[in-house]
C-alpha positions as semicolon CSV with decimal commas, in nm:
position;residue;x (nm);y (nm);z (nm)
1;X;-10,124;-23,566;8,619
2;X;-10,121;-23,951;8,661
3;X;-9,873;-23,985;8,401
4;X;-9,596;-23,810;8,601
5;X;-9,391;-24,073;8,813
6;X;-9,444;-23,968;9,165
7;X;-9,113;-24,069;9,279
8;X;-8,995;-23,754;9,020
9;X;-9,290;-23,493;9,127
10;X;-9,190;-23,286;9,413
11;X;-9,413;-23,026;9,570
12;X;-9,357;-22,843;9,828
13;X;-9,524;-22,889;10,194
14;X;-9,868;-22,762;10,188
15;X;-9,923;-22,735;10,557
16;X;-10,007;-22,320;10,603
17;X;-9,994;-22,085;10,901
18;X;-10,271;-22,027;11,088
19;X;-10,454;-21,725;10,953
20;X;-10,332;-21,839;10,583
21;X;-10,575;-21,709;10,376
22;X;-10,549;-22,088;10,190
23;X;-10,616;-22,414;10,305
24;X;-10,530;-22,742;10,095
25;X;-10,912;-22,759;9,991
26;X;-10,852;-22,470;9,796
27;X;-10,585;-22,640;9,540
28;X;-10,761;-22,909;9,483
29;X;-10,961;-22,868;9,183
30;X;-10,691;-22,784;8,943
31;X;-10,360;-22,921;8,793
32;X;-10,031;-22,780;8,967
33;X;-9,835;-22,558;8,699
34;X;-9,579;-22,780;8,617
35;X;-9,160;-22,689;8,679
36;X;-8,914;-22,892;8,533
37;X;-8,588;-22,942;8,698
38;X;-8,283;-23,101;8,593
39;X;-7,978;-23,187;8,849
40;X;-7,785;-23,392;9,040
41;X;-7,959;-23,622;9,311
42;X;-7,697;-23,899;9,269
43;X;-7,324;-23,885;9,192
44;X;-6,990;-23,666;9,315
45;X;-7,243;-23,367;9,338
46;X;-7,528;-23,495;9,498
47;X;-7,538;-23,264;9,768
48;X;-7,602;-22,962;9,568
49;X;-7,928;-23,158;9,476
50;X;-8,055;-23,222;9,823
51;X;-7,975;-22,871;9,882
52;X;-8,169;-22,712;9,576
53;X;-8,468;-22,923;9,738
54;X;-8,493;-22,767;10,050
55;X;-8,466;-22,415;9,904
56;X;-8,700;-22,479;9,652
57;X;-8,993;-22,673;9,912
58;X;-8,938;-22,363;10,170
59;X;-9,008;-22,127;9,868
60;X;-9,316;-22,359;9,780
61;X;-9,433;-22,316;10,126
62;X;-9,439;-21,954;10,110
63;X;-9,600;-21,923;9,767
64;X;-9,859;-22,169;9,865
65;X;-9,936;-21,991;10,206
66;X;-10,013;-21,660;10,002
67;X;-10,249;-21,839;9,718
68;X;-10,021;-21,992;9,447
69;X;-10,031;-21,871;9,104
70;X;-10,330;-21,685;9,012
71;X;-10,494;-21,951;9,241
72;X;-10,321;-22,256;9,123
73;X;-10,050;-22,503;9,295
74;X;-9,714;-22,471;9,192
75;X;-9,518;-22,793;9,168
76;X;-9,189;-22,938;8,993
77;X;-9,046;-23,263;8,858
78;X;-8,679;-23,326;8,961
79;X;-8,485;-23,561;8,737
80;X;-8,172;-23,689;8,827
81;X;-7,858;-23,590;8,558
82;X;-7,557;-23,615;8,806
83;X;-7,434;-23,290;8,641
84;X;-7,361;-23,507;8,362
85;X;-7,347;-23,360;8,002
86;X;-7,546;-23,680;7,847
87;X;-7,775;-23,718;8,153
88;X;-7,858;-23,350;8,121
89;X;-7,965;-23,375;7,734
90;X;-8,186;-23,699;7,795
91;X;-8,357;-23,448;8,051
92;X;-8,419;-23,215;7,829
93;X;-8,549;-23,368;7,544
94;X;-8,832;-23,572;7,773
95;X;-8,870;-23,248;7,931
96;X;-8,926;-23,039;7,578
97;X;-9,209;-23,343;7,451
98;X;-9,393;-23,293;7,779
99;X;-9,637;-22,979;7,735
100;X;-9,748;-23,006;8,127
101;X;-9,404;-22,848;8,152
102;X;-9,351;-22,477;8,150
103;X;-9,031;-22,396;8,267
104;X;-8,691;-22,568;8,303
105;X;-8,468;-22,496;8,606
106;X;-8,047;-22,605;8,588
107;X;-7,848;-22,798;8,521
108;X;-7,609;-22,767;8,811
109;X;-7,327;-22,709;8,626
110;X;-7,284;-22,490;8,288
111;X;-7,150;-22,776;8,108
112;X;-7,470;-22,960;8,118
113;X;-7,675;-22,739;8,091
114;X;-7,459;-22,581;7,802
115;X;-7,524;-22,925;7,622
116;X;-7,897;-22,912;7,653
117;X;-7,930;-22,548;7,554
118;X;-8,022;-22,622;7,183
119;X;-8,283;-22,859;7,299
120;X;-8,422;-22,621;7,511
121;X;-8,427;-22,356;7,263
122;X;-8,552;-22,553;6,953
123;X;-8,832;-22,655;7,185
124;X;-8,939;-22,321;7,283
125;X;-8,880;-22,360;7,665
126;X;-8,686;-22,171;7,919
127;X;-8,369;-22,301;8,061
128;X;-8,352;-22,122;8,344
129;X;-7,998;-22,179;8,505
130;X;-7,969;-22,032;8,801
131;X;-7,664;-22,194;8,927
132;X;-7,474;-22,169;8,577
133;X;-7,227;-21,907;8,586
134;X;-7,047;-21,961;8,237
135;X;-7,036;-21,676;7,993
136;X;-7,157;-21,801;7,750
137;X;-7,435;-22,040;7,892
138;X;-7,676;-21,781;7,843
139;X;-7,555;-21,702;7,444
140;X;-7,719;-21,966;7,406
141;X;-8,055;-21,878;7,265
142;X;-8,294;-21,633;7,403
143;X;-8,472;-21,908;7,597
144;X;-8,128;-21,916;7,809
145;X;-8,211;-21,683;8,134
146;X;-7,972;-21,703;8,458
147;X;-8,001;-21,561;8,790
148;X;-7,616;-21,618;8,830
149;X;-7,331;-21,440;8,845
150;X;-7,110;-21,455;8,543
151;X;-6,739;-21,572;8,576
152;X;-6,696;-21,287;8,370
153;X;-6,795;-21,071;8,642
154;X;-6,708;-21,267;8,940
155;X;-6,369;-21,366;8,919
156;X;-6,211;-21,038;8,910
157;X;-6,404;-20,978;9,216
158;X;-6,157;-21,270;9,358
159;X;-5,873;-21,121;9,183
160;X;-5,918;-20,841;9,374
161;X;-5,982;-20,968;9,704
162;X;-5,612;-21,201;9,607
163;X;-5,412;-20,930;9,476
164;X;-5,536;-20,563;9,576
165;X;-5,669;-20,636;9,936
166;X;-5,467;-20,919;10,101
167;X;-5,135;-20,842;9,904
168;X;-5,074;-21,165;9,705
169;X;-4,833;-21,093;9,437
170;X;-4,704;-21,505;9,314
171;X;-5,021;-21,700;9,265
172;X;-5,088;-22,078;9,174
173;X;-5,393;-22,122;9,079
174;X;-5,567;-22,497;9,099
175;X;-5,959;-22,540;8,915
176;X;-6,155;-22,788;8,786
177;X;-6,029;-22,936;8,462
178;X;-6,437;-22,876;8,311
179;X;-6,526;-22,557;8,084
180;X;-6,682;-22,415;8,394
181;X;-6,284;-22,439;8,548
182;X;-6,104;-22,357;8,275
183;X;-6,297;-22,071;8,182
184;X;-6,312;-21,942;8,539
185;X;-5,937;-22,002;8,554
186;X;-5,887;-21,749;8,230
187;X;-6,108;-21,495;8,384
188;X;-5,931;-21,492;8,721
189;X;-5,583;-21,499;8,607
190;X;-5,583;-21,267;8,344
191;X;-5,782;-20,999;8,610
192;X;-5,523;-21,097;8,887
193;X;-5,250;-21,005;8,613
194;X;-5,364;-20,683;8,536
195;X;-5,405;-20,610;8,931
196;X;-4,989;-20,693;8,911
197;X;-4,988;-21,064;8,969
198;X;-4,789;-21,325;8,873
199;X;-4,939;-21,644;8,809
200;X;-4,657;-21,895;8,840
201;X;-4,813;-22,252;8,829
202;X;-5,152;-22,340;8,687
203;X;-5,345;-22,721;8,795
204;X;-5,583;-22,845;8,627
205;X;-5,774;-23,157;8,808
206;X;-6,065;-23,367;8,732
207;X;-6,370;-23,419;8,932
208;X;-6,287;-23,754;9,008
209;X;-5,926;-23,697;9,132
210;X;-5,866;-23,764;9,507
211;X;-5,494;-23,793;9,536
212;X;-5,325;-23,414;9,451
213;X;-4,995;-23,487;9,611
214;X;-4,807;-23,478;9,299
215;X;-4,997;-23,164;9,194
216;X;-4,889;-22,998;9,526
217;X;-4,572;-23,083;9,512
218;X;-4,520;-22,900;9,193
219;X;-4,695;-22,580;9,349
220;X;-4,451;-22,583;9,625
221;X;-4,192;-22,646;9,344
222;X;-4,360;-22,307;9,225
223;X;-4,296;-22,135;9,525
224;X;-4,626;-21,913;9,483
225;X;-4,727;-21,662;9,852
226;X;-5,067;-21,706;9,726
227;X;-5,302;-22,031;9,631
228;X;-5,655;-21,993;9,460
229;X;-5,914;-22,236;9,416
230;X;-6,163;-22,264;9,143
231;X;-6,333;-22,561;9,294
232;X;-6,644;-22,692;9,484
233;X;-6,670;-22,760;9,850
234;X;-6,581;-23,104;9,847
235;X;-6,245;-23,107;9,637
236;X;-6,159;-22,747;9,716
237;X;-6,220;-22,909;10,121
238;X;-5,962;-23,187;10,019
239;X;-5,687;-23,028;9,836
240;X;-5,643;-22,795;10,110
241;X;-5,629;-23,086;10,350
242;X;-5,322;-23,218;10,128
243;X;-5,169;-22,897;10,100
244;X;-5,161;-22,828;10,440
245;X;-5,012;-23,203;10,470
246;X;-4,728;-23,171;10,246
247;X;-4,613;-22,852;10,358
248;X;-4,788;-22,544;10,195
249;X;-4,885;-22,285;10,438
250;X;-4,929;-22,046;10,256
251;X;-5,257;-21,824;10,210
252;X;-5,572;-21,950;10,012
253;X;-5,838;-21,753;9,849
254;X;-6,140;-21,973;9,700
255;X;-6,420;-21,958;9,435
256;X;-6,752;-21,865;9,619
257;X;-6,868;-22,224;9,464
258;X;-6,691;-22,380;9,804
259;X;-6,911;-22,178;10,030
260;X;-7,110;-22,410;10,242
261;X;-7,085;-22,541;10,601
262;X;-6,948;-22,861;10,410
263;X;-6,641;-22,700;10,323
264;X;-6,550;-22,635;10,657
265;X;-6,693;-22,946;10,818
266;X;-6,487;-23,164;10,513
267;X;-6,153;-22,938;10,560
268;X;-6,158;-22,937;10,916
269;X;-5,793;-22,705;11,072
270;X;-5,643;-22,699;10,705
271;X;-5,926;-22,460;10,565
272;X;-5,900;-22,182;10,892
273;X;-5,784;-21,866;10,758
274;X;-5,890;-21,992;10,338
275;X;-6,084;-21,649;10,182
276;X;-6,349;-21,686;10,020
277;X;-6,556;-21,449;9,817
278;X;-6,984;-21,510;9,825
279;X;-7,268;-21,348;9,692
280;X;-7,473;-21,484;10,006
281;X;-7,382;-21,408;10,390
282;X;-7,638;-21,462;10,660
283;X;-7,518;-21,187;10,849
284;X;-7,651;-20,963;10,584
285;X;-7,937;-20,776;10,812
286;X;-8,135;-20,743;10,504
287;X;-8,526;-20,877;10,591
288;X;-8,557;-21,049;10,259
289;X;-8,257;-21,282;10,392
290;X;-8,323;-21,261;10,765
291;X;-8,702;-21,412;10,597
292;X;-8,484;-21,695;10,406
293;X;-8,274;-21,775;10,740
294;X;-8,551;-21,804;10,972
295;X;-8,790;-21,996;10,807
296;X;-8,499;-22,260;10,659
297;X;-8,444;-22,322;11,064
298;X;-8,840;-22,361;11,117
299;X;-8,860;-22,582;10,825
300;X;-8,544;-22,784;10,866
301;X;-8,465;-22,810;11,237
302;X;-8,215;-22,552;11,347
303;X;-7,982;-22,628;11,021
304;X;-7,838;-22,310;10,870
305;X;-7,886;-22,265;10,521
306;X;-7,620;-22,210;10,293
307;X;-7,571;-22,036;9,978
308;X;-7,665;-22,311;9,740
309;X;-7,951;-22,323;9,936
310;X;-8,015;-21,990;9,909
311;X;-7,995;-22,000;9,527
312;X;-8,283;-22,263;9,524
313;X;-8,480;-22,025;9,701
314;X;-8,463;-21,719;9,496
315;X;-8,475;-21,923;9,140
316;X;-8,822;-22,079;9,300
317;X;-8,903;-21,754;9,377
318;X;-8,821;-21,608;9,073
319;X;-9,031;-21,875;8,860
320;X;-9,346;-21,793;9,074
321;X;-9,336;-21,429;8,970
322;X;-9,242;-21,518;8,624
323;X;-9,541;-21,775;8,610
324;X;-9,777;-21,520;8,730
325;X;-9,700;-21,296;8,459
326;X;-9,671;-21,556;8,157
327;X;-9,911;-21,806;8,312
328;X;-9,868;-22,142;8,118
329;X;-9,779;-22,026;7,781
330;X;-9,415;-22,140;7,721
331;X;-9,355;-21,845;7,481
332;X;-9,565;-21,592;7,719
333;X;-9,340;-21,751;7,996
334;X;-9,007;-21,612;7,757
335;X;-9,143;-21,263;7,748
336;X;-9,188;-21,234;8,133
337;X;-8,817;-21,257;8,247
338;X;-8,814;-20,912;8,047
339;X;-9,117;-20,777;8,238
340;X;-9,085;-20,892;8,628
341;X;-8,899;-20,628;8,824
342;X;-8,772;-20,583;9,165
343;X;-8,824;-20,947;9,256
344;X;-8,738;-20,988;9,620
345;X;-8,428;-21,187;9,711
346;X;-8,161;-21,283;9,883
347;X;-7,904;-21,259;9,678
348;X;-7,986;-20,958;9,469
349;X;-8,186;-20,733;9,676
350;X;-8,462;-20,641;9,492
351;X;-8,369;-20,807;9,136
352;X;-8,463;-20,771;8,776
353;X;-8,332;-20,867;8,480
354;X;-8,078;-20,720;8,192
355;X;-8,238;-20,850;7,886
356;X;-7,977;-20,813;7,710
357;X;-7,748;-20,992;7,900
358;X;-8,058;-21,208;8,024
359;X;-7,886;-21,219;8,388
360;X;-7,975;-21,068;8,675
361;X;-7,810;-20,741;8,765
362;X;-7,666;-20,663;9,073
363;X;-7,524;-20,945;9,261
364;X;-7,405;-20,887;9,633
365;X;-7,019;-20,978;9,727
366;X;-6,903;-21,005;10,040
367;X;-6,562;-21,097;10,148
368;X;-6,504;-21,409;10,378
369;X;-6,285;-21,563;10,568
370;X;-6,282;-21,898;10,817
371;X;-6,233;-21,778;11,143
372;X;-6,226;-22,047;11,450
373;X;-6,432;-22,280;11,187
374;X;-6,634;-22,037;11,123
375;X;-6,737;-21,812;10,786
376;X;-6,629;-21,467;10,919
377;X;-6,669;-21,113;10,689
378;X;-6,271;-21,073;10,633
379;X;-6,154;-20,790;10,908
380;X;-5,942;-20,647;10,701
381;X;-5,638;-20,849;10,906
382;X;-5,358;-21,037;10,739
383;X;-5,359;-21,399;10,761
């Protein structure tokens, strides 16, 4: 593998238990299997990179600990796209010509990795977007496989949690001005409708923006009881803090995307009491995510993982027991998201795939809410 820039080939600690049934000797005389992964590592989402990382090396450590695949190492290649459409397609076509490769994981966000689909699937090699909750990202091709939730199916579950259980009936919604926003926007407001909303304002905002004081002015203009966010942590985190500055107290209910202890450490007082909706809670007494919680602490120092983190861990996961199946047959590696079943995880229980809709069925939802800076399940309280 000396042809692989080290700086790009990340593998995950080898350093086993005592009593693991592997030591590092044991590795050594093969290749690793070969993961590509495409995401952000520089730029506004950055974060979500770093955070992929440590999910992904804690999953490596288990996997490793109990023998690899079939015997083998298990390794990946990160390459840096910032999320970004042209980035993301440059990634995929050096990751398509490279036949060490057996397996693509991301983009970050469904636009790019809605752009490099047709590479992807003209090369024969899965793009396995685990994070990429557009509709249609996994239309794509039938090398397009997801172990996210659909906006199709996720933000009614906010509508609901708006509309039927805290009683918002005026609602101005504010999202990402991206295909991922827009089309998470249509989704939510046309649920919350049919749940007896009324949507009085919609603001769209780029990724960029930093100033929404003109924006919130015309939502107070609106004079909605309700505001929703279709945003990530960072400028869901900041428009709150400006809302909360220019006089709009009323309540807020937010995409699960914002979920992280960055939200909350980024929004400070003016995100206490902001709903959120998550597929991942570390209260959840389940042992597959009481697993994920204690050994992220081990590895990482007492930090608490997050959801994004959580994600990582599950797609790594998911790509071992896929590899096992297909080995390192790009094709063969196609036909086993149809075959694994009941993978363990944290986010879906025991999860398998709907081939026809090649996602994962069966997400978990719980309802949130900050609570003394703190992610809370929602008591059932008003505001």
């Amino acid at each position: 593998m000396s042809n692989i820039n080290r700086r790009n080939l990340v593998t995950g600690s080898l350093a086993l238990m005592a009593g693991a049934a592997f030591s590092r000797a044991a590795f050594a005389d093969a290749d690793p299997i070969l993961l590509g992964v495409s995401g952000p590592l520089t730029g506004p989402n950055a974060q979500y990179g770093t955070q992929w990382k440590q999910g992904f090396d804690l999953a490596l450590d288990e996997i490793m600990a109990a023998g690899g695949i079939n015997g083998r190492k298990l390794a990946y290649q990160f390459e840096d796209s910032q999320s970004d459409p042209r980035q993301s397609v440059a990634i995929a076509q050096k990751f398509v010509s490279n036949p060490a490769i057996v397996l693509e994981l991301g983009d970050f966000s469904s636009p790019a990795s809605m752009a490099a689909s047709p590479i992807y699937q003209r090369g024969g090699l899965v793009q396995f977007g685990f994070t990429n909750s557009h509709p249609d990202f996994t239309k794509g091709g039938d090398f397009m496989w997801s172990t996210s939730v659909s906006q199709a199916d996720e933000q009614p579950l906010l509508a609901a949690y708006a509309v039927k259980r805290l009683g918002l009936k005026k609602l101005a919604v504010l999202h990402l001005n991206t295909d991922w926003g827009r089309t998470s926007r249509d989704y939510f407001t046309n649920a919350a409708k049919e749940y007896g909303a009324e949507i009085v304002v919609t603001e769209g905002y780029i990724a960029e923006e930093r100033d929404f004081r003109s924006t919130l002015v015309r939502v107070r203009d609106a004079n909605p009881d309700g505001l929703i966010l279709i945003s990530y942590y960072s400028d869901g985190a900041l428009i709150a803090r400006q809302a909360r500055q220019v006089g709009l107290k009323q309540v807020m209910c937010a995409a699960s995307s914002v979920y992280s202890p960055k939200f909350i450490e980024l929004g400070g007082e003016a995100v206490e009491d902001v709903h959120v909706g998550t597929r991942y809670f570390p209260e959840d007494t389940r042992p597959e995510v009481q697993k994920f919680i204690a050994g992220f602490k081990k590895k990482y120092n007492g930090q608490e993982p997050d959801a994004f983190n959580a994600y990582a861990y599950d797609a790594m996961n998911m790509a071992a027991a896929v590899v096992k199946i297909g080995g390192s047959d790009r094709k063969a590696i196609r036909e086993a998201f149809t075959k694994v079943k009941d993978v363990p995880s944290v986010i879906f229980g025991a999860a398998t795939f709907d081939v026809a809709t090649r996602r994962v069925k069966g997400a978990m939802n719980a309802e949130l809410v900050v609570r003394k800076g703190q992610f809370a399940l929602w008591d059932g309280k008003p505001t």
